[in-house]
Protein backbone atom coordinates (compact mmCIF):
# COMPACT_ATOMS: atom_id res chain seq x y z
CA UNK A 1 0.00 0.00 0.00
CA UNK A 2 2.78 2.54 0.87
CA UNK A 3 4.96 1.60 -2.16
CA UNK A 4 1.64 2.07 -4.36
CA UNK A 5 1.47 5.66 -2.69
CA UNK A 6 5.06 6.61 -3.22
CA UNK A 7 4.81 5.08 -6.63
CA UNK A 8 1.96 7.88 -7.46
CA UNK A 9 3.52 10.75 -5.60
CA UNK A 10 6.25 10.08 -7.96
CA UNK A 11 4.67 9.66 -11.03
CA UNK A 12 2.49 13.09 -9.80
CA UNK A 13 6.01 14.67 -9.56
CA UNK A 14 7.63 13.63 -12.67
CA UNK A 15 4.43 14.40 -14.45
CA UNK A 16 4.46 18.08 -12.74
CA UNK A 17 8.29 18.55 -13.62
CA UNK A 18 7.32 17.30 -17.46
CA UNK A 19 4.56 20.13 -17.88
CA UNK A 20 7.02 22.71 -16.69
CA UNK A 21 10.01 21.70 -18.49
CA UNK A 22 7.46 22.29 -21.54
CA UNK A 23 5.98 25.13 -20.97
CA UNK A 24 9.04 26.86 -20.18
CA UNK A 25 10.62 26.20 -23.71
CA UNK A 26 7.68 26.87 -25.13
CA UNK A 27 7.31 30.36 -23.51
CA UNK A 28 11.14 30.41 -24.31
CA UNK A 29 10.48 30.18 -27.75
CA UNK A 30 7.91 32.09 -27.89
CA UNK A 31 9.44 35.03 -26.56
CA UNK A 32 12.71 34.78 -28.79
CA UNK A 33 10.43 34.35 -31.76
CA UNK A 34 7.99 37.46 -31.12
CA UNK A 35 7.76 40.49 -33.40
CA UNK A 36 10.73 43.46 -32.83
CA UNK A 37 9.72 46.70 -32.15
CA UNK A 38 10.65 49.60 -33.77
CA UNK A 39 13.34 50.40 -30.70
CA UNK A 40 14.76 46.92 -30.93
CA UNK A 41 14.99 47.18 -34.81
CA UNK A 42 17.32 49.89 -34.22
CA UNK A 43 19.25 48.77 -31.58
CA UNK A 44 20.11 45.86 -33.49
CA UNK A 45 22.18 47.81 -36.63
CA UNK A 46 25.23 48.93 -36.48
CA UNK A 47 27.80 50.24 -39.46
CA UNK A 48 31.03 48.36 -39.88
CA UNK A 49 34.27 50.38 -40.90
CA UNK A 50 37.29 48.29 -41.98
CA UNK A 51 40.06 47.39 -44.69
CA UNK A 52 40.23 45.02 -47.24
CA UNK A 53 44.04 43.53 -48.16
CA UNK A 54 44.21 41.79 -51.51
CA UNK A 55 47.22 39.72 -51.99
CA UNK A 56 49.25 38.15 -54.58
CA UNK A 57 49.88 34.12 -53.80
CA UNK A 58 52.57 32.82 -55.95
CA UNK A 59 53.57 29.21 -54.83
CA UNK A 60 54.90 30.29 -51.69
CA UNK A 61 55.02 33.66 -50.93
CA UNK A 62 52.24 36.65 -50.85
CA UNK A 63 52.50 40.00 -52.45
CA UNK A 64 50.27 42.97 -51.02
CA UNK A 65 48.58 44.57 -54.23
CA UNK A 66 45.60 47.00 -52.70
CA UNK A 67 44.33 47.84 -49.60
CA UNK A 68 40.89 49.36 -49.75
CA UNK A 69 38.73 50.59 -46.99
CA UNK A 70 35.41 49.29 -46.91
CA UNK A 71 32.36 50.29 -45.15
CA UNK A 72 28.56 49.02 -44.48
CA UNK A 73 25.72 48.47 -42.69
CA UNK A 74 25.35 45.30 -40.31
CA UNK A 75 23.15 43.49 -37.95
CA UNK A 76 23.57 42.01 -34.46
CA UNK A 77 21.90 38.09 -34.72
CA UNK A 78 21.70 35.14 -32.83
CA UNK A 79 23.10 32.02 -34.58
CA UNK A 80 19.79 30.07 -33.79
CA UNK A 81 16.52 31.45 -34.22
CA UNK A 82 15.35 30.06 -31.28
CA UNK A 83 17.46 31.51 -28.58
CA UNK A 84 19.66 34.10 -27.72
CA UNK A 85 23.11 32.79 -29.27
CA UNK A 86 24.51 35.99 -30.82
CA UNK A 87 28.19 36.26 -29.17
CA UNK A 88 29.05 39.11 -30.73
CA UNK A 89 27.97 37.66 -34.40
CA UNK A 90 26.87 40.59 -37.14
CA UNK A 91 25.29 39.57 -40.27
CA UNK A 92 26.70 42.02 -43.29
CA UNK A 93 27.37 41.92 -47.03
CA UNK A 94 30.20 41.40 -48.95
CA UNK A 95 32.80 44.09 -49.06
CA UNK A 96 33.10 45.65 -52.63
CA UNK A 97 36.64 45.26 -54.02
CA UNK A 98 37.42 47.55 -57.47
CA UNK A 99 39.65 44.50 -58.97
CA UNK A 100 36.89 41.93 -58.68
CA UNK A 101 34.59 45.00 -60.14
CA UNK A 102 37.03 44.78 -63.20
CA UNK A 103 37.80 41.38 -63.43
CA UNK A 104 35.06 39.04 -62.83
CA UNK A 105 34.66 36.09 -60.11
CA UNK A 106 36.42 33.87 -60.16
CA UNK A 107 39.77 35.12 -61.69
CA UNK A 108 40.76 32.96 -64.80
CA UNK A 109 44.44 32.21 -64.59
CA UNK A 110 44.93 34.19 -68.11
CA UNK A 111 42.87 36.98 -66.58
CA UNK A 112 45.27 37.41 -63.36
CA UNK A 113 48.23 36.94 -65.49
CA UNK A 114 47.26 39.79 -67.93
CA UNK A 115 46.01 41.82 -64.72
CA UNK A 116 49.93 41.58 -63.42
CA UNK A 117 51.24 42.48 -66.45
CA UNK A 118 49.16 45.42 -66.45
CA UNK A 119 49.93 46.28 -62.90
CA UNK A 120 53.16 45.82 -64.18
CA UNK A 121 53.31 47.94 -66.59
CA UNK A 122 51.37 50.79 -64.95
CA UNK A 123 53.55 50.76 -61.68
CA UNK A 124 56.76 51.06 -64.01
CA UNK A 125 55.35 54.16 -65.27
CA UNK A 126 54.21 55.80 -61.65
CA UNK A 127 57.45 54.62 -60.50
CA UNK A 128 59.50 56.35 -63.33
CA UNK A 129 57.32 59.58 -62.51
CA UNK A 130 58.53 59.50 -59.23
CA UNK A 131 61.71 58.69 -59.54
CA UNK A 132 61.77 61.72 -61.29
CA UNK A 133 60.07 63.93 -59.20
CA UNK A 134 62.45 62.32 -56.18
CA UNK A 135 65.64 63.22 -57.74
CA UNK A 136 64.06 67.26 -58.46
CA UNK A 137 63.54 67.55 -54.60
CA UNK A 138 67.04 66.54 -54.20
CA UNK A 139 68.48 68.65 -55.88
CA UNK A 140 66.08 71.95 -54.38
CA UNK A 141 67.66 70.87 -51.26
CA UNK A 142 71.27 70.94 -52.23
CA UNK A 143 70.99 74.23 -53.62
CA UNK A 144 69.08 75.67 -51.61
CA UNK A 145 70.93 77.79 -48.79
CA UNK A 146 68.22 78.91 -46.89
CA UNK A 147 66.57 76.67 -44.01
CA UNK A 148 63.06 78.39 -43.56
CA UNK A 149 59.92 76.68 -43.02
CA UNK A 150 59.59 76.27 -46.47
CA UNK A 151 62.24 74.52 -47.10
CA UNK A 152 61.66 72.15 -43.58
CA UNK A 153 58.28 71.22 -45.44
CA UNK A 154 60.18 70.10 -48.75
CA UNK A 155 62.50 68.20 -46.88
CA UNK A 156 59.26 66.08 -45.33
CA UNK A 157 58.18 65.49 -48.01
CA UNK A 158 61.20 64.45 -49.67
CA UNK A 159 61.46 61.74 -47.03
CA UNK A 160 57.80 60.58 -47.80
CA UNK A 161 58.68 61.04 -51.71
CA UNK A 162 61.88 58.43 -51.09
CA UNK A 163 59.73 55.79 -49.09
CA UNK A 164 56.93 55.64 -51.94
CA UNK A 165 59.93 54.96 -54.21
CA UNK A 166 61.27 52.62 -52.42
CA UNK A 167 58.34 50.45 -51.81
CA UNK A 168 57.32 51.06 -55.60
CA UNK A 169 60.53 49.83 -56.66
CA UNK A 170 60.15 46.60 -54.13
CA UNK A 171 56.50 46.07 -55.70
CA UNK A 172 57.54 46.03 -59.21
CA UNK A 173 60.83 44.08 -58.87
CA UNK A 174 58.54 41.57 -56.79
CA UNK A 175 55.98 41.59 -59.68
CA UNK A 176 58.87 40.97 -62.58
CA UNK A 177 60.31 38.06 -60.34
CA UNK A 178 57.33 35.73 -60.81
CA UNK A 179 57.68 33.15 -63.17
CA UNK A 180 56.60 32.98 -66.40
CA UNK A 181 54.25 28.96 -65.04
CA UNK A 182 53.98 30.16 -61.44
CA UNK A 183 50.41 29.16 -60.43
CA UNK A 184 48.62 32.44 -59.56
CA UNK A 185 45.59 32.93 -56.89
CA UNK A 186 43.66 35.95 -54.71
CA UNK A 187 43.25 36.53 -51.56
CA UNK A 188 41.75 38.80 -49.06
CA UNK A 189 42.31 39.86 -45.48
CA UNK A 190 39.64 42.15 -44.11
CA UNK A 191 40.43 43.84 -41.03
CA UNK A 192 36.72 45.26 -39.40
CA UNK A 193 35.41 47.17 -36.60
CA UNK A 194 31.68 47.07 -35.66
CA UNK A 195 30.77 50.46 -34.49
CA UNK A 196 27.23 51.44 -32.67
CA UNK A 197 26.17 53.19 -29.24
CA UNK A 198 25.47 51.84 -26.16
CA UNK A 199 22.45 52.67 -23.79
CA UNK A 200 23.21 56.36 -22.89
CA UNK A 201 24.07 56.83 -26.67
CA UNK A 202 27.82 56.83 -26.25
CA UNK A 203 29.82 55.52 -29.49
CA UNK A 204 31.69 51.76 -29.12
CA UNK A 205 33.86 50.21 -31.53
CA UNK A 206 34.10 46.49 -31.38
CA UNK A 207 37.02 44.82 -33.23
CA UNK A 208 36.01 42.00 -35.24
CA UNK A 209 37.70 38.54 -36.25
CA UNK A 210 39.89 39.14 -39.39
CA UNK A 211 37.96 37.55 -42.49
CA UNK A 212 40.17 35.70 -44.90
CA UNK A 213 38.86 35.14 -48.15
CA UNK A 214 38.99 34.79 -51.76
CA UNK A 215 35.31 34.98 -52.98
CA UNK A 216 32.52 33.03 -50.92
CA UNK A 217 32.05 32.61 -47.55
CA UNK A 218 32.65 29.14 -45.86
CA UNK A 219 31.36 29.40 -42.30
CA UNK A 220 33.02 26.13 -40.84
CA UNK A 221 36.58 27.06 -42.21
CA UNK A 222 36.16 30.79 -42.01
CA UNK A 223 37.00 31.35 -45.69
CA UNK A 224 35.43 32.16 -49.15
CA UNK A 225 35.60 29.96 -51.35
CA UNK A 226 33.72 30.95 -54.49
CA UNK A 227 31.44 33.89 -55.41
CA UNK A 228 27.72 33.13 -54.71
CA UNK A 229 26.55 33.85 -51.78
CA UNK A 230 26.96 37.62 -50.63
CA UNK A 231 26.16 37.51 -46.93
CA UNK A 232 29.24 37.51 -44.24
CA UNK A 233 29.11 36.76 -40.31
CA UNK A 234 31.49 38.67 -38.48
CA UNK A 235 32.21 38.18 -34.87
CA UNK A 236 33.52 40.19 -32.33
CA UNK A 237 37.15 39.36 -31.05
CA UNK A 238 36.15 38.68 -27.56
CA UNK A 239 32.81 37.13 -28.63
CA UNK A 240 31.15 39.19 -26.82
CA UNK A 241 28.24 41.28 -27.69
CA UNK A 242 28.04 44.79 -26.25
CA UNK A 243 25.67 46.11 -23.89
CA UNK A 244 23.54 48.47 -25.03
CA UNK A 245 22.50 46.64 -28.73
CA UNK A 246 19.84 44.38 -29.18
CA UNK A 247 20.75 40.90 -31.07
CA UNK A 248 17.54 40.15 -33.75
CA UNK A 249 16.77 36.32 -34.66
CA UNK A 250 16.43 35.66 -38.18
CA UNK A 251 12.73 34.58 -39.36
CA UNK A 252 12.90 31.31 -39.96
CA UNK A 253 10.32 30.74 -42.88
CA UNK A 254 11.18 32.09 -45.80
CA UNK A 255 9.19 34.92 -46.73
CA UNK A 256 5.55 34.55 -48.27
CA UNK A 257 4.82 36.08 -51.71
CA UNK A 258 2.08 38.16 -50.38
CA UNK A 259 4.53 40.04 -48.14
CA UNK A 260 4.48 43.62 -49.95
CA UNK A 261 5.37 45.85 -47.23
CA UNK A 262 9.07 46.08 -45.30
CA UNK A 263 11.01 48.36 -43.09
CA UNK A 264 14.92 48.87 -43.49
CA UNK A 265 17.21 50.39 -41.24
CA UNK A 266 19.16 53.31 -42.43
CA UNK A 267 22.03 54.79 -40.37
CA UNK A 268 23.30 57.95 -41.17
CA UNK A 269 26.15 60.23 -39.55
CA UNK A 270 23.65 61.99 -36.58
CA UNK A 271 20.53 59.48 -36.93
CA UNK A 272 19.06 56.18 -37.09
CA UNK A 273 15.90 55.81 -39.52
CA UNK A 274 13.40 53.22 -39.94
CA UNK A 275 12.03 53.79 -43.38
CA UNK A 276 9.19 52.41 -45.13
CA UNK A 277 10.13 49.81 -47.52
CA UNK A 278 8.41 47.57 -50.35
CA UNK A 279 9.12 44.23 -52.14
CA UNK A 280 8.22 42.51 -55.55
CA UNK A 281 9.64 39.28 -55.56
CA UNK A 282 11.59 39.51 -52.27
CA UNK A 283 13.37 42.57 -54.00
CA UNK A 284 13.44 45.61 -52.39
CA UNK A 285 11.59 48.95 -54.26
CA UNK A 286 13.30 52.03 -53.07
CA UNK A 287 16.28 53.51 -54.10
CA UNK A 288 19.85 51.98 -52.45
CA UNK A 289 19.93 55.73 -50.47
CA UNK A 290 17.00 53.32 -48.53
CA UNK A 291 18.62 49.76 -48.56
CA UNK A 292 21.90 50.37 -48.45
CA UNK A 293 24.15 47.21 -48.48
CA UNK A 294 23.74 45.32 -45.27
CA UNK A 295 20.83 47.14 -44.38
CA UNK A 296 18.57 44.95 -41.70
CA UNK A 297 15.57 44.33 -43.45
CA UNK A 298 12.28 43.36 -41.00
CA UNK A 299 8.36 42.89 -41.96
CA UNK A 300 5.57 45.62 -41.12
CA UNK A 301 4.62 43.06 -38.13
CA UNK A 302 8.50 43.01 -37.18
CA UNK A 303 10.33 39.98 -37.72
CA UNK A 304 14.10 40.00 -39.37
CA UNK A 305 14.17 38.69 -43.23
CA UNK A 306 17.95 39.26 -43.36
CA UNK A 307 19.99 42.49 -44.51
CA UNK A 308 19.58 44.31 -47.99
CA UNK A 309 22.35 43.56 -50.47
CA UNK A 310 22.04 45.35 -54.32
CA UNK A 311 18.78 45.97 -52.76
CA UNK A 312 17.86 41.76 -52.40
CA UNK A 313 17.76 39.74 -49.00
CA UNK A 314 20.19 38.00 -48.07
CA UNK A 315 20.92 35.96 -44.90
């Protein structure tokens, strides 16, 4: 009789613990999943100022041949739609890089040859200018008797004059040295900072992971591999994400072909705007000035699509 009463006490218990368990990861869920307001939408953008390397690879070494600075819109998200998992991740686009602009993706090995030679080429001819130009500021300053300010500014810019040569004159020797059957490939180093406002509307920057790429993102290896997909994750250095922001989840249906109406996030030097938005096709209407590239894009009722790239959604 006793063991029958323990026996239902128990089940009563497990039963009770059960239900719980439930309905806590279903309010869970529920909560993670529920519509953004308009506050949260723009706590959760942030612009991202950085600097894309493109190198060289020749067998073994790496050449430097552009650094260009990059800058976009991002988006604080959690890695699972389901709970808060963000860790410092931001969802963003692609940088833009002039010399993929020019020559396609991805590079043929007679394109990047011919692109070479024409770097080649080109750099000879800067680097003959200078030269030039080098040798005329040496000479104003041997003949020149007088030490004034004038002259103290010349001489600056002499020395600045002789370090462009010199590293012109390393780029172009390095550029001649590659052999003629030397296999030739791209990469790119992005260097980024993640920069948005806390609570009492102070400014942070939040150095991110450096990106190493040459064309499409690989998540697991933290490399791009091809061109295709034109979505990055970033992630903090500390993988942390800073106080102040809000982290958005990603909706996790794909959006319905009735959906007409969206909102995108616009930051601009003094402001934050939430402007009124529309879609055909899951493309966005309004001029780029409104969807800039990775632009968060949400629904009227407030859930994340992804961010705004050539004015599409992409996540």
């Amino acid at each position: 009789m006793k063991n029958t009463f323990f026996a239902s006490i128990c089940r009563h218990w497990l039963l009770l613990v059960i239900t719980v368990v439930l309905l806590t990861a279903v309010g869970w869920t529920c909560w993670n999943v529920w519509p953004f307001d308009r506050t949260d939408m723009l706590r959760s953008s942030c612009t991202i100022d950085g600097e894309a390397l493109l190198y060289l690879r020749t067998g073994k070494d790496s050449l430097l041949l552009s650094r260009t600075p990059t800058h976009r819109q991002g988006v604080w998200a959690n890695r699972h739609w389901w709970a808060p998992s963000c860790s410092g991740r931001l969802l963003t686009s692609e940088p833009v890089i002039p010399f993929f602009k020019r020559y396609g993706w991805p590079v043929s090995q007679k394109a990047l040859r011919n692109g070479v030679e024409e770097a080649t080429d080109s750099l000879q001819g800067v680097l003959h200018r200078r030269e030039i130009e080098s040798k005329e500021l040496a000479y104003y300053l041997r003949t020149h008797g007088m030490q004034d300010e004038g002259y103290d500014r010349i001489a600056q810019y002499s020395i600045e004059q002789k370090r462009v040569v010199d590293t012109l004159r390393k780029l172009v020797n390095a550029l001649k040295a590659i052999p003629a059957k030397a296999p030739l490939s791209l990469f790119i180093i992005e260097h980024d900072t993640a920069v948005c406002r806390d609570a009492d509307g102070q400014v942070m920057r939040m150095p991110c992971e450096p990106l190493v790429w040459t064309g499409h993102f690989d998540q697991s290896t933290r490399q791009m591999v091809s061109a295709g997909n034109r979505s990055v994750w970033l992630r903090t250095a500390d993988h942390t994400t800073p106080s102040g922001v809000y982290a958005v989840s990603l909706f996790p249906w794909t959006l319905r072909n009735n959906e007409r109406e969206a909102l995108t996030v616009v930051i601009l030097p003094n402001d934050t705007l939430l402007v009124d938005n529309w879609l055909q096709h899951g493309r966005l209407l309004q001029p780029r000035m409104f969807a800039p590239d990775g632009a968060s894009v949400f629904t009227k009722r407030g859930y994340c699509l992804g961010v705004s790239v050539k004015k599409e959604i992409v996540r």
